[in-house]
Coordinates of C-alpha atoms in Angstrom, one line a residue:
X1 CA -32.9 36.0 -44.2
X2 CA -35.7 33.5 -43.2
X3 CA -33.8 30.5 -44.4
X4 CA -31.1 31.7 -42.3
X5 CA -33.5 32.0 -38.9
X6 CA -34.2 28.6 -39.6
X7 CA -31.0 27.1 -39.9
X8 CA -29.9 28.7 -36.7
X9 CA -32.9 27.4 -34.8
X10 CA -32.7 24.0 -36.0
X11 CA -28.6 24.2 -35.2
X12 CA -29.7 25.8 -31.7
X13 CA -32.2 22.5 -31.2
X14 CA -29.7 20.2 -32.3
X15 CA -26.9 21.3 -29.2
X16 CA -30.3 21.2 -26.5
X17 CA -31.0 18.1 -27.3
X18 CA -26.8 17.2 -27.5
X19 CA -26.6 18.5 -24.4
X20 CA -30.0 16.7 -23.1
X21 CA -28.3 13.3 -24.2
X22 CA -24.9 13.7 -22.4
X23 CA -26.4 14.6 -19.0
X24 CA -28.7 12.0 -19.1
X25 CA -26.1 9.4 -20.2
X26 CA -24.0 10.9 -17.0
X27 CA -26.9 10.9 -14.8
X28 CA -27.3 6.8 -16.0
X29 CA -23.6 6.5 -15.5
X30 CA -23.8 8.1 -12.1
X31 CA -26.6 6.1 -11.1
X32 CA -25.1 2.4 -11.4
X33 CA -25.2 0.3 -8.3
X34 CA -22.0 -1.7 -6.9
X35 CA -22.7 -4.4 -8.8
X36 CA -23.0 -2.9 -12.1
X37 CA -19.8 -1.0 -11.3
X38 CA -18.2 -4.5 -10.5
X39 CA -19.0 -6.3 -13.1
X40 CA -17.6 -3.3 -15.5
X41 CA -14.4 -3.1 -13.8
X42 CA -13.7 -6.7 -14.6
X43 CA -14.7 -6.9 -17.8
X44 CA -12.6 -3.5 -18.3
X45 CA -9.5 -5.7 -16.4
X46 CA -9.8 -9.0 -18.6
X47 CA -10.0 -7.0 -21.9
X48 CA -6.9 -4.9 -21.2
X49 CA -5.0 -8.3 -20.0
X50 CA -6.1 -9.5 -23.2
X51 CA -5.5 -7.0 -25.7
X52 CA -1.8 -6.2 -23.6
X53 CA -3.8 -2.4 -22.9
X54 CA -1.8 -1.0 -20.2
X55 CA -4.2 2.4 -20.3
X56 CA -7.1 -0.4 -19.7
X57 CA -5.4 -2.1 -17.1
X58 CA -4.3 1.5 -15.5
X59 CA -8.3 2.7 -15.7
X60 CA -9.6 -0.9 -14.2
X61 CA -7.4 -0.7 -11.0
X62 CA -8.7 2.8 -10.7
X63 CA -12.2 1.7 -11.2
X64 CA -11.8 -0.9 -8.0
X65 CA -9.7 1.7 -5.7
X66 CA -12.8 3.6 -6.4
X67 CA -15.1 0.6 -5.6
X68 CA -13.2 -0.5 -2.7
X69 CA -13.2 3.0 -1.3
X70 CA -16.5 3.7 -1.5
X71 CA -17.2 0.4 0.5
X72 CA -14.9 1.4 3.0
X73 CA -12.3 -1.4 2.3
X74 CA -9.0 1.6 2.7
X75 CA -5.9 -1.0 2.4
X76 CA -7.5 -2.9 -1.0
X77 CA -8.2 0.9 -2.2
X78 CA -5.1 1.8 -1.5
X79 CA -3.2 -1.2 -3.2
X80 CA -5.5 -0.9 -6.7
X81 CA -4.6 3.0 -6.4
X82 CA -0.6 2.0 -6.4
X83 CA -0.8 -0.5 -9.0
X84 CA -3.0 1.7 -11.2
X85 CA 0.0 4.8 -10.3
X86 CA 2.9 2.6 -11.7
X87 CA 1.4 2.2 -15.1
X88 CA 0.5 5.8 -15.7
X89 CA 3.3 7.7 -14.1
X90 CA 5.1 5.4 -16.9
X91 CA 3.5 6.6 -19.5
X92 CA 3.4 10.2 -18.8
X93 CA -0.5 10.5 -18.2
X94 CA -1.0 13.8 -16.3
X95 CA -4.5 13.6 -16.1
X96 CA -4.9 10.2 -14.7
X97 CA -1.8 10.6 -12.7
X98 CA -3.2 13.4 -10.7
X99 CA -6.3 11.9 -10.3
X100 CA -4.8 8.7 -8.5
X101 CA -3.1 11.2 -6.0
X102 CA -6.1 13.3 -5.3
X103 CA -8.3 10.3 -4.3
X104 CA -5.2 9.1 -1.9
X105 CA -5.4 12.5 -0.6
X106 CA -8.8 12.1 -0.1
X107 CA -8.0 8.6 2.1
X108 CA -5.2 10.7 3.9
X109 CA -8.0 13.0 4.6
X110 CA -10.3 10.0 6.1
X111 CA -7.9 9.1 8.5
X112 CA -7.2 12.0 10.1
X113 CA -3.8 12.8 8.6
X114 CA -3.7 16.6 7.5
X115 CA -0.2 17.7 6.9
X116 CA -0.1 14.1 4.5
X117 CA -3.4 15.2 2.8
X118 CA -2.6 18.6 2.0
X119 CA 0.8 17.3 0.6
X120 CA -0.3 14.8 -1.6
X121 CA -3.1 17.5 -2.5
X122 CA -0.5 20.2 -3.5
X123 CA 1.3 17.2 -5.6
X124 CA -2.0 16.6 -7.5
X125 CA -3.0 20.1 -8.0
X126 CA 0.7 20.6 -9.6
X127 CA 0.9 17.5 -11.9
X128 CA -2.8 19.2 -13.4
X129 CA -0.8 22.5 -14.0
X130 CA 2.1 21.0 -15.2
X131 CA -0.1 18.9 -17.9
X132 CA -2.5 21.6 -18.5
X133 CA -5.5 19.2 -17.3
X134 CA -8.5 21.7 -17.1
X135 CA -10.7 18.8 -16.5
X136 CA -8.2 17.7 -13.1
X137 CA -7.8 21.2 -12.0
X138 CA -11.9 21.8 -11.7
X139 CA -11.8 19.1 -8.8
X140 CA -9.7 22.1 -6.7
X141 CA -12.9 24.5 -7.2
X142 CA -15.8 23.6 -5.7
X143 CA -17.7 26.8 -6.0
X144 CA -18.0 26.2 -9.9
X145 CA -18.4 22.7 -9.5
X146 CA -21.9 22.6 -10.5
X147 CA -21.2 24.4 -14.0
X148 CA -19.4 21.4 -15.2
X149 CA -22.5 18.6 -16.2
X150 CA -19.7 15.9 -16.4
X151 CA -19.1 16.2 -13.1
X152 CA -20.3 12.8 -11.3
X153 CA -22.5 13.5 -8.0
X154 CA -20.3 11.7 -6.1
X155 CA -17.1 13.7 -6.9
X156 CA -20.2 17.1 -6.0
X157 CA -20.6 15.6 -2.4
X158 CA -16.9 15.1 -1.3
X159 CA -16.1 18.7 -3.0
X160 CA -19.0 20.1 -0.9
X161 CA -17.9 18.4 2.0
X162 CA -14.0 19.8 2.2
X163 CA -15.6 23.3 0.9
X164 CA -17.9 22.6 4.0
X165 CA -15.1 21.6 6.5
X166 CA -12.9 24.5 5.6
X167 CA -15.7 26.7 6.7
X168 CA -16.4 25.3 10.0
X169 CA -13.7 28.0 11.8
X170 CA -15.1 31.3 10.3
X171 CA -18.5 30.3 9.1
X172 CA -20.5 27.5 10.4
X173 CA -23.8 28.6 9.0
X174 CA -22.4 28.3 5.2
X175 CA -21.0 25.0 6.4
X176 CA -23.9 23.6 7.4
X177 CA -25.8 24.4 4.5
X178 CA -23.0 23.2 2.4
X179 CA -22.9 19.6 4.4
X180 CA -26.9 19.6 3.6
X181 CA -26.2 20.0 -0.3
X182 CA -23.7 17.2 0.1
X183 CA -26.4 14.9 2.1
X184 CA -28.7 16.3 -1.0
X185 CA -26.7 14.8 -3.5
X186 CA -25.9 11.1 -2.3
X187 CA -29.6 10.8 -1.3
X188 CA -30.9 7.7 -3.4
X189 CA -27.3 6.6 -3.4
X190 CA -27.3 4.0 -0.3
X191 CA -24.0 1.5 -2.0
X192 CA -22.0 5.3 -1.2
X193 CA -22.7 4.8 2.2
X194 CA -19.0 5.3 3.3
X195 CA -19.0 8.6 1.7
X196 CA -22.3 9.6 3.3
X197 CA -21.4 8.4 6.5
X198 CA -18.4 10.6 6.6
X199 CA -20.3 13.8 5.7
X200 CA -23.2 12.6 8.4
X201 CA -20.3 13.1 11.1
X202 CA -19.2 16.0 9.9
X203 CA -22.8 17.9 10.0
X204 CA -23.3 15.8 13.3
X205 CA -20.1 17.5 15.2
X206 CA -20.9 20.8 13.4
X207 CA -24.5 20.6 15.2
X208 CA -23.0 19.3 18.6
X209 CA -20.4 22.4 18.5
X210 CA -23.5 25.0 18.1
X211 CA -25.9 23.0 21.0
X212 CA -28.2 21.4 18.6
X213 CA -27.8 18.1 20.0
X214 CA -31.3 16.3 19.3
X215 CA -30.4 17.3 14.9
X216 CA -27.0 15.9 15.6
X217 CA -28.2 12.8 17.5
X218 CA -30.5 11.4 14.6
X219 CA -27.1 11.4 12.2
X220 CA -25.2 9.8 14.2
X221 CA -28.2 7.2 15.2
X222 CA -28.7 6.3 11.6
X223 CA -25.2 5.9 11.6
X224 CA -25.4 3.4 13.7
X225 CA -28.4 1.6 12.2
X226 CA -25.8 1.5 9.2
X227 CA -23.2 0.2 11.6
X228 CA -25.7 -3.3 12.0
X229 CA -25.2 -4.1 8.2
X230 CA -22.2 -5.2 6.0
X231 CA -20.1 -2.8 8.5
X232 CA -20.2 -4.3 11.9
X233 CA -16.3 -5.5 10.9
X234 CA -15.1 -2.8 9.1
X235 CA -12.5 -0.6 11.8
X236 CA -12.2 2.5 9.7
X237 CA -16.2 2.8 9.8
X238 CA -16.5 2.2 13.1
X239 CA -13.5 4.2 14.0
X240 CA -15.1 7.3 12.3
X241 CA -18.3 7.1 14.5
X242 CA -17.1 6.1 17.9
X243 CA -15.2 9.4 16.9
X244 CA -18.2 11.6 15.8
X245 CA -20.1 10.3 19.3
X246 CA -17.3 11.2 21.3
X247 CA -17.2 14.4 19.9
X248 CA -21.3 14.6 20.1
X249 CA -21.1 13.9 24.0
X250 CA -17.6 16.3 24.6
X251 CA -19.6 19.2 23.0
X252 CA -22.9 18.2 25.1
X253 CA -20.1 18.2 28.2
X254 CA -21.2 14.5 29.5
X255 CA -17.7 13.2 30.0
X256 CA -18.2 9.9 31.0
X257 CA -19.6 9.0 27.6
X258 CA -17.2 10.9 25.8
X259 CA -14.4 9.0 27.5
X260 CA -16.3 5.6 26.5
X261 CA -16.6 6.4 23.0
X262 CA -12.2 8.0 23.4
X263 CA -11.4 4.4 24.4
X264 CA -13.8 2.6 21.8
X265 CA -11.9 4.9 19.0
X266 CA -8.7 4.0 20.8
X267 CA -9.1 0.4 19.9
X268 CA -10.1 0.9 16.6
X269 CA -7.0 2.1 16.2
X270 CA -5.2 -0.5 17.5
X271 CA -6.7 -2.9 14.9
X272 CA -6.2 -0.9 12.2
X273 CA -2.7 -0.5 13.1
X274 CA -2.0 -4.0 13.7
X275 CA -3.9 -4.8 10.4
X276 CA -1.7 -3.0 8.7
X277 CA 1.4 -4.3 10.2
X278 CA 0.8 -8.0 10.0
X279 CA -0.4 -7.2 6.1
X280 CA 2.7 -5.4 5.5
X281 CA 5.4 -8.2 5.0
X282 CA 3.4 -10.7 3.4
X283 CA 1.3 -7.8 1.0
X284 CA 5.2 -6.6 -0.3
X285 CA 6.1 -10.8 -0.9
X286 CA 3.1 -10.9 -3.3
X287 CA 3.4 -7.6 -4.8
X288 CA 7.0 -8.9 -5.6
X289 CA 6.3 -11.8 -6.7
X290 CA 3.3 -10.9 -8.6
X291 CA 5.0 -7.8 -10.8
X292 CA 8.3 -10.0 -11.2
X293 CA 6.7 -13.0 -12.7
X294 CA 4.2 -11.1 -14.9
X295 CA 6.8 -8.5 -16.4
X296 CA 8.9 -11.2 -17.3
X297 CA 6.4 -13.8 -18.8
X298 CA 4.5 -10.7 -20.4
X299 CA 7.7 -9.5 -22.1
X300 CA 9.0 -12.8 -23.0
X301 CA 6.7 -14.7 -24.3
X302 CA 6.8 -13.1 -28.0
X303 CA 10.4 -13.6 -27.6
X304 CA 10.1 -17.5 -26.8
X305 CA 7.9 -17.9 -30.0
X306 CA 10.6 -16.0 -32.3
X307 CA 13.0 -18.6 -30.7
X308 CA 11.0 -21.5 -31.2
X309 CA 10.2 -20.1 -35.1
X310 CA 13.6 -19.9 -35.7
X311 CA 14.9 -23.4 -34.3
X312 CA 12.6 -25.3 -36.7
X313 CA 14.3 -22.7 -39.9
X314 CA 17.5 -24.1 -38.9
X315 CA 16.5 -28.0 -38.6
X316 CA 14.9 -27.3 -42.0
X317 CA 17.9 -25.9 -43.2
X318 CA 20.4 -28.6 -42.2
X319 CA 19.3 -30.2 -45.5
X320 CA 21.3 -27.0 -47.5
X321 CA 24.9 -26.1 -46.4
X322 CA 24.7 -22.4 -47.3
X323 CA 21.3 -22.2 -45.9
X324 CA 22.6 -23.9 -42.7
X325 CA 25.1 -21.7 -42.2
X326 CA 22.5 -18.5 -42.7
X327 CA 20.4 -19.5 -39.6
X328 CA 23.1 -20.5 -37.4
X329 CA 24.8 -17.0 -37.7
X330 CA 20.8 -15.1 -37.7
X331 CA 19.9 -17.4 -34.3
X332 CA 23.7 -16.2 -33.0
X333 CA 22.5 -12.5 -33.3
X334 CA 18.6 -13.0 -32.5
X335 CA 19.8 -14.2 -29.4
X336 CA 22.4 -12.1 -28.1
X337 CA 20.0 -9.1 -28.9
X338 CA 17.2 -11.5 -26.7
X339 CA 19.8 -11.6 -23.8
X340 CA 20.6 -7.9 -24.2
X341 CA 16.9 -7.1 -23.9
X342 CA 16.5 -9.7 -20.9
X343 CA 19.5 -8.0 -19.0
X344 CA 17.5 -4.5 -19.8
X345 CA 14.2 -5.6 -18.6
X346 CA 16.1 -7.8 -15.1
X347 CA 17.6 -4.3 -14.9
X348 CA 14.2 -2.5 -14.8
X349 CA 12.5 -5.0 -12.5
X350 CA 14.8 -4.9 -9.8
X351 CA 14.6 -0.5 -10.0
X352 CA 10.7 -1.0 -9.7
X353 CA 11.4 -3.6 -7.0
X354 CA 13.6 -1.0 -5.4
X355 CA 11.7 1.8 -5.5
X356 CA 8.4 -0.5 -4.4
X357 CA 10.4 -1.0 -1.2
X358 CA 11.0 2.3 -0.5
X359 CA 7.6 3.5 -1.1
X360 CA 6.0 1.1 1.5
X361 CA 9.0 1.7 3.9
X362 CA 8.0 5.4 3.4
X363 CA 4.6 4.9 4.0
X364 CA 4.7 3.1 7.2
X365 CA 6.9 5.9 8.4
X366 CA 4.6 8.5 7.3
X367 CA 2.1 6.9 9.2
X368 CA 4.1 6.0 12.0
X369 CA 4.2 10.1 12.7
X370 CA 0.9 10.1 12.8
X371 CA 0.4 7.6 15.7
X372 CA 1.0 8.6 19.5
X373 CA 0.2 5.3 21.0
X374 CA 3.9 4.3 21.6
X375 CA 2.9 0.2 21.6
X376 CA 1.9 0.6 18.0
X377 CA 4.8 2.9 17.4
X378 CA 7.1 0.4 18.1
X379 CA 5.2 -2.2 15.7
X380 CA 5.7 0.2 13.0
X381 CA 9.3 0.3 14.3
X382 CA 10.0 -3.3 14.3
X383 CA 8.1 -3.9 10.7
X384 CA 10.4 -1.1 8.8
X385 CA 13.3 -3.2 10.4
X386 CA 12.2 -6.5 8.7
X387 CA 11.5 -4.8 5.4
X388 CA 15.1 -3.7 5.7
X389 CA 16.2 -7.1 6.1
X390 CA 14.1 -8.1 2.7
X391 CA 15.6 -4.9 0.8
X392 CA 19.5 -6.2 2.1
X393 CA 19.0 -9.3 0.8
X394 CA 17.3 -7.9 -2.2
X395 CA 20.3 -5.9 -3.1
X396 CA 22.7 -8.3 -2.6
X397 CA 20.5 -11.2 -4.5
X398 CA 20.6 -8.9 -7.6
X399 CA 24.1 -6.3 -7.5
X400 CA 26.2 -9.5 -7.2
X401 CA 27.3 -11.9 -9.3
X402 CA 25.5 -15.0 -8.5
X403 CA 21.9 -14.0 -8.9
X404 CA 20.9 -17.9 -8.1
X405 CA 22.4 -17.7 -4.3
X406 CA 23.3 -15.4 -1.3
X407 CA 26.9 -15.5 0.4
X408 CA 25.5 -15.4 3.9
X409 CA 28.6 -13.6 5.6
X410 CA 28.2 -10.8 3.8
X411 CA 24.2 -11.0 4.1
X412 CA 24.0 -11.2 7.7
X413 CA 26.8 -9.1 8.5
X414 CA 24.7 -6.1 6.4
X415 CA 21.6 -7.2 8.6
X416 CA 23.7 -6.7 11.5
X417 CA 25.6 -3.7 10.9
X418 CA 22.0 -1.3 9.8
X419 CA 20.5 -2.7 13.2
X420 CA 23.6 -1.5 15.2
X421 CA 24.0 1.9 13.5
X422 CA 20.3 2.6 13.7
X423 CA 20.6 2.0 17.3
X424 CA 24.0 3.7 17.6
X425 CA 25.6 1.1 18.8
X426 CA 28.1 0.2 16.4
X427 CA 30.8 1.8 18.8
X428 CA 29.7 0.7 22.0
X429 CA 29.4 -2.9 21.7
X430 CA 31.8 -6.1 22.0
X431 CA 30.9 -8.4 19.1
X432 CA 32.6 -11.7 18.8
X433 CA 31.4 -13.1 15.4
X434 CA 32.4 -16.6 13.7
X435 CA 30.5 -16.7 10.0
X436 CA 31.7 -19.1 7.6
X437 CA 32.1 -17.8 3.6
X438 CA 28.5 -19.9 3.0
X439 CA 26.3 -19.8 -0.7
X440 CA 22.6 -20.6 0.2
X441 CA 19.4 -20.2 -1.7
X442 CA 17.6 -17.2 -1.6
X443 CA 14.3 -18.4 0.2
X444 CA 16.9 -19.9 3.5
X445 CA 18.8 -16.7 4.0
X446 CA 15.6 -14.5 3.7
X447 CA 14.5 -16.9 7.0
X448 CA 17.8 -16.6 8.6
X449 CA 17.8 -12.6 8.1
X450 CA 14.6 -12.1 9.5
X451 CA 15.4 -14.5 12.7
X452 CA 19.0 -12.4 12.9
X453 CA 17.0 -9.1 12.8
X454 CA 14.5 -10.0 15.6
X455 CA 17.0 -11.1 18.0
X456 CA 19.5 -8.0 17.1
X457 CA 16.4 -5.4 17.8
X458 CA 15.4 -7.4 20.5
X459 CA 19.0 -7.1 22.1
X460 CA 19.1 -3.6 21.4
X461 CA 15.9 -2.6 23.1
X462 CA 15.9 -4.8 26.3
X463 CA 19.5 -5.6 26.6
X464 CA 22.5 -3.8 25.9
X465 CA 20.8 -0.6 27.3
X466 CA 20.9 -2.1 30.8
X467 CA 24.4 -3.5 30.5
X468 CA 27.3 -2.2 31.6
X469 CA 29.6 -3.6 29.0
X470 CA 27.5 -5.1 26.5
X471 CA 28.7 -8.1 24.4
X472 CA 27.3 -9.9 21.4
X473 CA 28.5 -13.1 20.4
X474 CA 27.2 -14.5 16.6
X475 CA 28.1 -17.7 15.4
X476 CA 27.1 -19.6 11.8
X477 CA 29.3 -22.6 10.6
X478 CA 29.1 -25.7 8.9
X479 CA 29.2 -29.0 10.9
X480 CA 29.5 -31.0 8.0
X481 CA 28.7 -30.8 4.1
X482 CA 25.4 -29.9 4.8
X483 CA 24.2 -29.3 8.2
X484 CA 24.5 -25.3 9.2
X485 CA 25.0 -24.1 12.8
X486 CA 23.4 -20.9 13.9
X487 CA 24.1 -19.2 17.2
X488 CA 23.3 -16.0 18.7
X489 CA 23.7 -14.9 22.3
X490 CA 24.2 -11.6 24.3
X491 CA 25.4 -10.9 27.9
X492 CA 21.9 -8.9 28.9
X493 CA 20.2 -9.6 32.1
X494 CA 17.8 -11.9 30.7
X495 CA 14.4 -11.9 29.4
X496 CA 11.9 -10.2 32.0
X497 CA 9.0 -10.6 31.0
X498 CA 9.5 -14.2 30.1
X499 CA 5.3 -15.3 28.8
X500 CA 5.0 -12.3 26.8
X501 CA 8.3 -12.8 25.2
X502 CA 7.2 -16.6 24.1
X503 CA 3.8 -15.5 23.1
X504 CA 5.3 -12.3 21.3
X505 CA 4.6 -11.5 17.3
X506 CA 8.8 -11.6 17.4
X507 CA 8.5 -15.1 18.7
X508 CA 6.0 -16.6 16.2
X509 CA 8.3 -15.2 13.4
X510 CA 11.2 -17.1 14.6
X511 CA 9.3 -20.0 15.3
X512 CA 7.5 -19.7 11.4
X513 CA 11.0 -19.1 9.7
X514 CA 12.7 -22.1 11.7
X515 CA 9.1 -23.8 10.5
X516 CA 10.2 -22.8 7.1
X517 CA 13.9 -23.6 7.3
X518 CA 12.9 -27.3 8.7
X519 CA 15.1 -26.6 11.5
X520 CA 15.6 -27.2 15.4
X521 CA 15.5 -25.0 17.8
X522 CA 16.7 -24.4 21.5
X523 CA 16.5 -21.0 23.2
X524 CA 17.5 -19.8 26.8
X525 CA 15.5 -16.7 28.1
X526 CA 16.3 -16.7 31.9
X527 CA 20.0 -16.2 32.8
X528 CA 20.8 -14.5 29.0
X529 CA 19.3 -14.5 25.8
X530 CA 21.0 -17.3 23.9
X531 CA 19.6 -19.3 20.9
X532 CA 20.9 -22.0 19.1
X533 CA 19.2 -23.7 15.4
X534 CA 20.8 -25.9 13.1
X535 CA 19.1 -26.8 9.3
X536 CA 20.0 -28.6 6.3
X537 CA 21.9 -26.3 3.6
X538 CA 20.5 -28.3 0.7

């Protein structure tokens, strides 16, 4: 009986001090500065490029989304979140999966979009069910949060602060206590101090809302001591507390300042808006390019060596008849089964390349409902057109025959026809068009589409509305084996507002792809809109 008593105490000792050791590991985890996290996340990204580790490579981009959102950087968050999504969704990893969308939900949360963070919410919370991930599905109960010690204090404080901001409405006493646990927990943890920030506005408006406005005043004050450092030139921070003061001084009923800190937020907005547009175009280019050549390099390379192997058996084996004819009929088959696999894997590229396109097309539309200033609607408007162009060309580049060039009638004449029907005007216009059966290189007709598709939205806007008759006449011939003639005119009134049209994003993007094409250009902007380039083919 006593030997027993014994054992069980000693077994009872040995789980304490188990337990002991993982909460203090987690606390040491929990406790690494920016730098430490940094440096793991890299080495964690250069082992798994390494060792071919997609898991790795999945975990690493997490690691800097993390990183990147915690200092506040949203569009580099966001970008390691996607590439980290693509790997795992792959691979059927519910728990990592779901984890990626709850953190963008989190970001959709940050900037102000409800109906998109409760969305991408739901999705999480379903992909935990649907894998049976208890250890996802404890991030949608904050009440128990503190029974699980793996839990890191960081993941505590957000939980606290949605808990917190739920209960705002029906009880703001609970709330604030709840936003004071969350301040609790980060304190120590300055390199956090986008998350902290965030729950700092949220006690600060709380406070304003019940007339406590000297409590709220020192938050939003060390806010803006914050504001001097690192942050001064990040929008989304200062966004966030031009917003919390012009709540503070709505609540405290001084208007004037309140309508200050409206237009300060206001402008912030703008930025981060046009940010996003002018990153859009060039951020899908690389994204392309960068998944293309490394899917195909990756895959291939083991296949290159086999090759290379096999071409020195059959020199060797030109010395034996029978053995010569052996390899010749083994490299026959080893390559047709290479080019098989190479058709697969083009195959699979251009879906991921497809469904990339959609994604950010769907993304600049989701946030495009979310905006109300109708200047930056229309920039979201005009970027979604010029991804469109890309995706044509896209589809033509790789569902035809000729993967190596573009047959620019049909190019253009898509680019034409999905700018007319999404204006509704395929009807109601005159268009006399002269384009020549022409083969050009990929890179050129991606220049002339984008051109064709800012003059055609720009015609659509400003002209053909105001005309009576409208007419559209298009033009691209050869003038001799290799000079091309482009031509584009309409019968609209004219450009009004002539130096903003010159000085206008659309301009500069004409200007950079006739740059690009090494072409010249002549354009009349006061009687009509009519614009003339010729370029070299070759």
């Amino acid at each position: 009986m006593t030997s027993k008593l014994i054992h069980k105490a000693l077994f009872t000792i040995l789980l304490i001090s188990l337990a002991y050791s993982l909460t203090f590991a987690q606390q040491k985890n929990n406790s690494k500065t920016t730098e430490e996290r940094i440096i793991y996340a890299s080495d964690l990204l250069e082992a798994s490029k390494k060792n071919n580790d997609p898991e790795g490579l999945a975990e690493a981009y997490y690691l800097f989304g993390k990183i990147e959102h915690g200092l506040g950087n949203i569009e580099k968050s966001l970008d390691y979140f996607l590439k980290s999504l693509v790997i795992v969704e792959d691979r059927n990893m519910p728990y990592q999966t779901g984890r990626l969308y709850h953190q963008m939900a989190g970001i959709a949360h940050e900037s102000g979009q409800t109906d998109e963070y409760k969305r991408i919410k739901e999705v999480s919370k379903n992909i935990f069910l649907k894998g049976n991930s208890i250890r996802g599905l404890k991030q949608f109960f904050p009440e128990l949060v503190n029974n699980y010690a793996e839990t890191d204090i960081v993941t505590k404080a957000a939980l606290l602060y949605n808990k917190a901001s739920e209960l705002i409405p029906t009880n703001p006493d609970s709330s604030l206590i709840l936003f004071n646990d969350a301040l609790e927990l980060l304190n120590g943890y300055d390199d956090e101090f986008f998350s902290l920030s965030l729950i700092q506005a949220g006690k600060a408006n709380l406070l304003s809302s019940l007339g406590k406005f000297k409590e709220a005043e020192i938050l939003l004050n060390d806010m803006n001591e914050r504001l001097k450092t690192g942050l001064s030139k990040n929008s989304h921070f200062k966004a966030r507390l031009y917003n919390a003061w012009y709540t503070y001084f709505n609540d405290k009923k001084d208007y004037k300042k309140a309508l200050e800190y409206l237009l300060l937020r206001i402008e912030m907005d703008k930025i981060i808006y046009q940010a996003d547009r002018d990153g859009a175009l060039s951020k899908l280019k690389i994204q392309y390019n960068t998944e293309k050549n490394e899917l195909l390099l990756k895959e291939n390379s083991l296949k290159i060596k086999t090759q290379n192997r096999i071409i020195l058996i059959v020199l060797i084996g030109l010395l034996l008849s029978i053995g010569l004819a052996f390899l010749f009929y083994y490299l026959y088959h080893s390559r047709a089964q290479t080019l098989r696999t190479n058709n697969i894997l083009i195959r699979e590229q251009n879906h991921r390349v497809k469904n990339n396109l959609q994604l950010i097309s769907s993304l600049i539309n989701l946030q495009k409902e979310n905006i109300y200033d109708s200047k930056s609607k229309r920039a979201l408007e005009d970027t979604q057109f010029r991804l469109e162009s890309i995706a044509i060309l896209h589809r033509q580049l790789y569902d035809g025959k000729n993967a190596g060039s573009v047959n620019i009638a049909d190019f253009l004449g898509n680019v034409l026809k999905y700018a007319l029907d999404s204006f509704d005007l395929t009807t109601k216009l005159k268009i006399t068009q002269n384009i020549q059966e022409i083969e050009l290189e990929p890179d050129k007709a991606s220049s002339l589409g984008l051109i064709l598709n800012e003059l055609i939205t720009n015609s659509c806007k400003y002209a053909f509305p105001f005309t009576e008759e409208p007419e559209l006449n298009f033009e691209v011939k050869l003038l001799d084996e290799s000079l091309i003639y482009f031509k584009y005119a309409d019968n609209g009134p004219g450009v009004v507002n002539k130096e903003t049209f010159q000085n206008g994003f659309g301009m500069d993007l004409i200007k950079m792809q006739t740059a690009q094409l090494k072409g010249n250009l002549e354009i009349d902007i006061f009687e009509k809109l009519e614009l003339t380039m010729t370029f070299n083919r070759n």
